[in-house]
Coordinates of C-alpha atoms and ligand atoms in Angstrom, one line a residue:
M210 CA 95.4 143.1 101.0
S211 CA 93.1 140.3 99.8
L212 CA 92.9 137.1 101.7
A213 CA 94.3 135.2 98.7
H214 CA 97.3 137.5 98.5
D215 CA 97.9 137.2 102.2
Q216 CA 97.8 133.5 102.0
R217 CA 100.2 133.4 99.0
T218 CA 102.7 135.4 101.0
H219 CA 102.6 132.7 103.6
L220 CA 103.4 129.9 101.2
S221 CA 105.6 127.6 103.1
S222 CA 108.9 126.4 101.6
T223 CA 108.3 123.5 99.3
L224 CA 110.8 121.4 101.1
P225 CA 108.9 118.3 102.2
R226 CA 107.3 118.5 105.6
Y227 CA 106.3 115.5 107.5
D228 CA 104.2 117.2 110.2
W229 CA 101.1 118.1 108.3
T230 CA 98.1 118.2 110.7
R231 CA 94.6 117.3 109.6
E232 CA 93.6 120.8 110.3
E233 CA 96.1 122.1 107.8
V234 CA 95.2 119.6 105.2
R235 CA 91.5 120.3 105.7
A236 CA 92.2 124.0 105.3
L237 CA 93.8 123.3 101.9
F238 CA 90.8 121.4 100.7
A239 CA 88.6 124.4 101.9
L240 CA 90.5 126.9 99.8
P241 CA 88.7 128.6 96.9
F242 CA 89.4 126.4 93.8
P243 CA 91.5 129.0 92.0
E244 CA 93.6 129.6 95.0
L245 CA 94.2 125.9 95.6
M246 CA 95.1 125.4 92.0
F247 CA 97.5 128.4 92.1
R248 CA 99.3 127.0 95.1
A249 CA 99.5 123.5 93.8
A250 CA 100.8 124.7 90.4
Q251 CA 103.4 126.8 92.1
V252 CA 104.6 123.9 94.2
H253 CA 104.6 121.7 91.1
R254 CA 106.8 124.0 89.0
E255 CA 109.2 124.6 91.9
N256 CA 110.0 120.9 91.9
F257 CA 109.2 119.6 88.4
D258 CA 108.9 120.6 84.8
P259 CA 105.1 121.0 84.6
T260 CA 105.1 120.0 81.0
E261 CA 106.5 116.5 81.7
V262 CA 104.6 113.4 82.5
Q263 CA 106.1 110.2 83.7
I264 CA 104.6 107.2 81.9
S265 CA 104.2 103.9 83.5
T266 CA 102.7 100.7 82.1
L267 CA 100.8 98.2 84.3
L268 CA 100.5 94.5 83.6
S269 CA 98.5 92.1 85.5
I270 CA 100.9 89.1 85.9
K271 CA 98.4 87.1 88.0
T272 CA 94.8 87.9 87.6
G273 CA 91.8 87.2 89.7
G274 CA 91.0 84.7 92.4
C275 CA 92.2 87.0 95.3
P276 CA 91.1 85.9 98.8
E277 CA 90.8 89.6 100.0
D278 CA 87.6 91.5 100.1
C279 CA 88.5 95.0 98.9
A280 CA 85.1 96.4 98.0
Y281 CA 86.3 98.1 94.8
C282 CA 88.1 95.2 93.3
P283 CA 86.9 93.0 90.5
Q284 CA 89.7 90.5 91.2
A285 CA 88.3 89.5 94.6
A286 CA 87.2 85.9 94.3
R287 CA 84.1 86.5 96.3
Y288 CA 82.6 89.0 93.9
D289 CA 80.9 87.9 90.7
T290 CA 82.5 90.3 88.3
G291 CA 83.3 88.1 85.3
V292 CA 87.0 88.1 86.0
T293 CA 88.4 84.6 85.9
A294 CA 91.3 83.5 88.0
E295 CA 94.4 82.9 86.1
K296 CA 97.8 81.5 86.9
L297 CA 101.0 83.6 87.2
M298 CA 102.2 84.5 83.7
S299 CA 105.3 82.9 82.3
L300 CA 108.6 84.9 82.4
D301 CA 108.7 85.0 78.5
A302 CA 105.2 86.4 78.2
V303 CA 105.9 89.1 80.8
L304 CA 109.2 90.1 79.0
T305 CA 107.4 90.3 75.7
E306 CA 104.9 92.7 77.2
A307 CA 107.6 94.7 78.8
A308 CA 109.5 95.0 75.6
A309 CA 106.3 96.3 73.9
A310 CA 105.7 98.8 76.7
K311 CA 109.2 100.1 76.3
A312 CA 108.8 100.4 72.5
S313 CA 105.7 102.5 73.0
G314 CA 107.3 105.0 75.4
A315 CA 107.0 103.6 78.9
S316 CA 109.8 104.2 81.3
R317 CA 108.5 102.1 84.1
F318 CA 106.9 98.7 84.0
C319 CA 104.6 97.7 86.9
M320 CA 103.7 94.1 87.5
G321 CA 100.5 93.4 89.6
A322 CA 99.5 90.1 91.1
A323 CA 96.1 89.5 92.9
W324 CA 97.5 88.0 96.0
R325 CA 97.0 88.7 99.7
S326 CA 100.7 88.2 100.0
P327 CA 103.2 86.2 97.8
K328 CA 104.2 82.7 98.6
D329 CA 108.0 82.2 98.6
R330 CA 108.0 80.1 95.4
D331 CA 105.9 82.8 93.6
L332 CA 108.3 85.4 94.7
D333 CA 111.2 83.5 93.1
N334 CA 109.3 83.8 89.8
V335 CA 108.5 87.5 90.3
C336 CA 112.2 88.1 91.1
A337 CA 113.2 86.5 87.8
M338 CA 110.7 88.8 86.0
V339 CA 112.1 91.9 87.8
E340 CA 115.6 90.9 86.7
G341 CA 114.4 90.4 83.1
V342 CA 112.5 93.7 82.9
K343 CA 115.3 95.6 84.4
A344 CA 117.7 94.1 81.8
L345 CA 115.5 95.7 79.1
G346 CA 116.3 99.1 80.5
L347 CA 113.0 99.8 82.2
E348 CA 112.4 100.8 85.8
T349 CA 110.6 98.1 87.7
C350 CA 107.6 98.2 90.0
A351 CA 105.6 95.4 91.6
T352 CA 102.4 95.2 93.6
L353 CA 102.0 91.8 95.1
G354 CA 100.1 92.4 98.4
M355 CA 101.6 92.3 101.9
L356 CA 105.3 91.5 102.2
T357 CA 107.5 90.4 105.1
G358 CA 110.8 92.1 105.7
D359 CA 112.7 89.2 104.1
Q360 CA 110.5 89.2 101.0
A361 CA 111.1 92.9 100.5
V362 CA 114.9 92.3 100.8
R363 CA 114.7 89.6 98.1
L364 CA 112.8 91.9 95.8
K365 CA 115.4 94.6 96.3
Q366 CA 118.2 92.2 95.6
S367 CA 116.5 91.2 92.3
G368 CA 116.6 94.9 91.3
L369 CA 113.1 96.1 92.1
D370 CA 112.9 99.9 92.0
Y371 CA 109.4 100.5 93.3
Y372 CA 106.8 98.7 95.3
N373 CA 103.2 99.7 95.2
H374 CA 101.0 99.3 98.2
N375 CA 98.2 101.7 98.6
L376 CA 96.6 103.0 101.8
D377 CA 93.4 103.3 99.8
T378 CA 91.6 105.7 102.2
S379 CA 91.6 107.2 105.7
P380 CA 92.3 104.9 108.7
E381 CA 88.7 105.6 109.8
Y382 CA 87.0 104.6 106.5
Y383 CA 89.3 101.6 105.8
G384 CA 87.1 99.1 107.6
A385 CA 84.1 100.0 105.4
I386 CA 86.2 99.0 102.3
I387 CA 88.3 96.1 103.5
T388 CA 87.9 93.7 106.4
T389 CA 90.4 91.0 105.6
R390 CA 93.4 93.0 106.7
T391 CA 94.0 96.2 108.7
Y392 CA 95.4 99.6 108.1
G393 CA 98.3 98.6 110.4
D394 CA 99.1 95.7 108.1
R395 CA 99.4 98.1 105.2
L396 CA 101.7 100.4 107.2
D397 CA 103.8 97.4 108.2
T398 CA 104.4 96.4 104.6
L399 CA 105.3 100.0 103.7
E400 CA 107.9 99.9 106.5
H401 CA 109.4 96.7 105.2
V402 CA 109.6 98.1 101.7
R403 CA 111.2 101.3 102.9
A404 CA 113.7 99.4 105.1
A405 CA 114.7 97.3 102.2
G406 CA 115.6 100.4 100.2
I407 CA 112.9 100.1 97.6
N408 CA 111.1 103.3 96.5
V409 CA 107.6 103.4 97.8
C410 CA 104.5 103.9 95.5
C411 CA 101.5 104.5 97.8
G412 CA 98.3 106.4 97.4
G413 CA 94.6 105.8 97.5
I414 CA 91.2 105.8 95.8
V415 CA 88.6 108.5 96.0
G416 CA 84.9 108.3 95.1
M417 CA 84.4 105.2 97.3
G418 CA 81.6 106.9 99.2
E419 CA 84.0 108.4 101.6
G420 CA 83.6 111.9 103.0
L421 CA 85.8 114.9 102.7
E422 CA 87.3 114.2 106.1
D423 CA 88.4 110.8 104.8
R424 CA 90.2 112.4 101.9
V425 CA 91.8 114.7 104.4
G426 CA 92.8 111.7 106.6
M427 CA 94.2 109.8 103.6
I428 CA 96.4 112.7 102.5
A429 CA 97.5 113.6 106.0
T430 CA 98.5 109.9 106.6
L431 CA 100.5 109.7 103.4
A432 CA 102.2 113.1 104.0
G433 CA 102.9 112.0 107.6
L434 CA 104.8 108.9 106.7
P435 CA 108.5 109.0 107.8
V436 CA 109.5 109.6 104.2
H437 CA 106.9 110.6 101.6
P438 CA 106.2 107.9 99.0
E439 CA 108.3 108.7 95.9
S440 CA 105.2 108.0 93.8
V441 CA 101.6 108.8 94.9
P442 CA 98.9 107.3 92.8
I443 CA 95.5 109.0 93.2
N444 CA 92.8 106.8 91.7
M445 CA 89.1 107.6 90.9
L446 CA 87.0 104.6 91.7
V447 CA 86.1 102.6 88.6
Q448 CA 82.7 101.2 89.4
V449 CA 82.7 97.6 88.4
E450 CA 79.5 95.6 88.3
G451 CA 79.5 92.8 90.9
T452 CA 81.6 94.7 93.4
P453 CA 80.0 96.2 96.5
L454 CA 80.9 99.7 95.3
A455 CA 79.3 99.3 91.9
V456 CA 76.5 101.7 92.7
T457 CA 78.4 104.3 94.7
P458 CA 77.4 107.9 93.9
R459 CA 79.9 109.5 91.6
L460 CA 82.3 112.0 93.1
D461 CA 82.3 115.5 91.6
P462 CA 85.4 115.6 89.3
L463 CA 86.4 118.9 90.9
D464 CA 86.7 117.1 94.2
F465 CA 89.1 114.6 92.5
V466 CA 91.1 117.5 91.1
R467 CA 91.2 119.1 94.6
T468 CA 92.6 115.8 96.0
I469 CA 95.4 115.8 93.4
A470 CA 96.2 119.5 94.3
V471 CA 96.3 118.8 98.0
A472 CA 98.5 115.8 97.5
R473 CA 100.9 117.9 95.3
I474 CA 101.1 120.6 98.0
C475 CA 101.6 118.2 100.9
M476 CA 104.1 116.0 99.1
P477 CA 105.9 118.5 96.9
T478 CA 108.7 116.3 95.6
S479 CA 106.7 113.1 95.0
V480 CA 105.5 112.1 91.6
V481 CA 101.7 112.3 91.8
R482 CA 100.0 109.8 89.5
L483 CA 96.7 110.4 87.9
S484 CA 95.9 106.8 88.1
A485 CA 92.7 104.6 87.6
G486 CA 89.5 106.2 86.5
R487 CA 90.9 108.2 83.5
E488 CA 88.7 106.3 81.0
D489 CA 85.6 108.0 82.4
M490 CA 87.2 111.4 82.9
S491 CA 86.9 114.2 80.4
E492 CA 90.1 115.5 78.8
E493 CA 89.3 118.8 80.5
T494 CA 89.3 117.1 83.9
Q495 CA 92.6 115.4 83.1
A496 CA 94.0 118.7 82.0
L497 CA 93.0 120.2 85.4
C498 CA 94.7 117.3 87.1
F499 CA 97.9 118.1 85.3
L500 CA 97.5 121.8 86.3
A501 CA 96.9 120.7 89.9
G502 CA 100.3 118.9 89.9
A503 CA 99.7 115.4 88.6
N504 CA 102.8 114.3 86.6
S505 CA 102.4 110.7 85.9
I506 CA 99.9 108.4 84.2
F507 CA 99.4 104.8 83.4
Y508 CA 99.6 104.2 79.8
G509 CA 98.0 101.4 77.8
P510 CA 94.5 100.2 77.2
K511 CA 94.0 98.3 80.4
L512 CA 94.7 98.8 84.1
L513 CA 94.9 95.3 85.5
T514 CA 91.3 94.4 84.6
T515 CA 89.7 97.8 84.1
P516 CA 89.7 99.9 80.9
N517 CA 92.2 102.8 80.4
P518 CA 92.4 105.3 77.5
G519 CA 94.3 103.9 74.5
R520 CA 97.8 105.0 73.9
D521 CA 96.9 107.1 70.8
R522 CA 94.3 109.0 72.8
D523 CA 96.9 109.7 75.6
M524 CA 99.5 110.9 73.2
A525 CA 97.0 113.1 71.4
L526 CA 95.9 114.6 74.8
L527 CA 99.5 115.3 75.8
G528 CA 100.3 116.8 72.4
N529 CA 97.2 118.9 72.6
L530 CA 98.3 120.2 76.0
G531 CA 101.9 120.8 74.8
M532 CA 103.1 118.2 77.3
R533 CA 105.6 115.3 76.8
P534 CA 106.7 112.1 78.4
M535 CA 109.3 112.5 81.1
E536 CA 112.7 111.0 80.1
Ligands
LIG657 S1 92.8 95.1 95.5 FE1 94.5 93.5 95.5 S2 94.3 92.6 97.5 FE2 92.4 93.6 97.2 S3 91.0 92.1 96.3 FE3 92.0 93.2 94.6 S4 93.7 92.0 94.1 FE4 93.1 91.3 96.1

């Protein structure tokens, strides 16, 4: 019996497990590529229709001027990236964008603000936006930085469905990327969001100069959360001039695909989002990501401040692959 066949017969049930060890996650990354893809695709189709992709739209409701120092981010005030700080958008402007997103096929509308954490008066405005977007019949998601428990409860009361707060990388590599807050701070916010009853959207970024062991650590941490995030965005670094990571050596696209596949296997019932970085990705790489179990994309020409493939290109790609937006 071949090793691959032997391994397949030991496929664990795809019920979520919360006790993934780093050793197990490392072993998945080390599988021969075809074997890893087979396993990920199998887990994917046991839990989802592999031809369906959830479509989200992301709007920057408050751009730039952020006091944090995330080394990948063009919105950090301390980096000279050409992004100018703007005020929080008006409610009407946000609702106009949300209506347009709905008309072009999005089912979820994500609102991102470049804050370390929201001030209470800003939160009032965001809560009004959440209520308005929800009334249009869209799922709502927000990413506003760190939250207190009370703030998470207020967002929940306004109807927020998802909160995005990424772990970004492994606990060990985190300090090389961000120094203005800790990994523990991130985990605290995730706990507040979960306790408030909001769905969690949490993933990370690869290609930031991390090693394989950091990708292992990131997935093991996400899969070891008390409940898996309902949504797991896996981003490929977008190298933006002026940020400290602008000249990071590019990650092999197959390593990105492997990360998606391992995320799919370790968090079988989560929606795995092929997130930032698609603009620089070939259609073949994106197709491999879908095969590896990615089943969500951001749709629209811009992701906060970085480029994203246009809507027509995305619809053409999905059509070419015989795939369709998830209802
Ligand atoms: S990633 Fe968010 S918190 Fe970090 S600098 Fe950018 S906007 Fe600020």
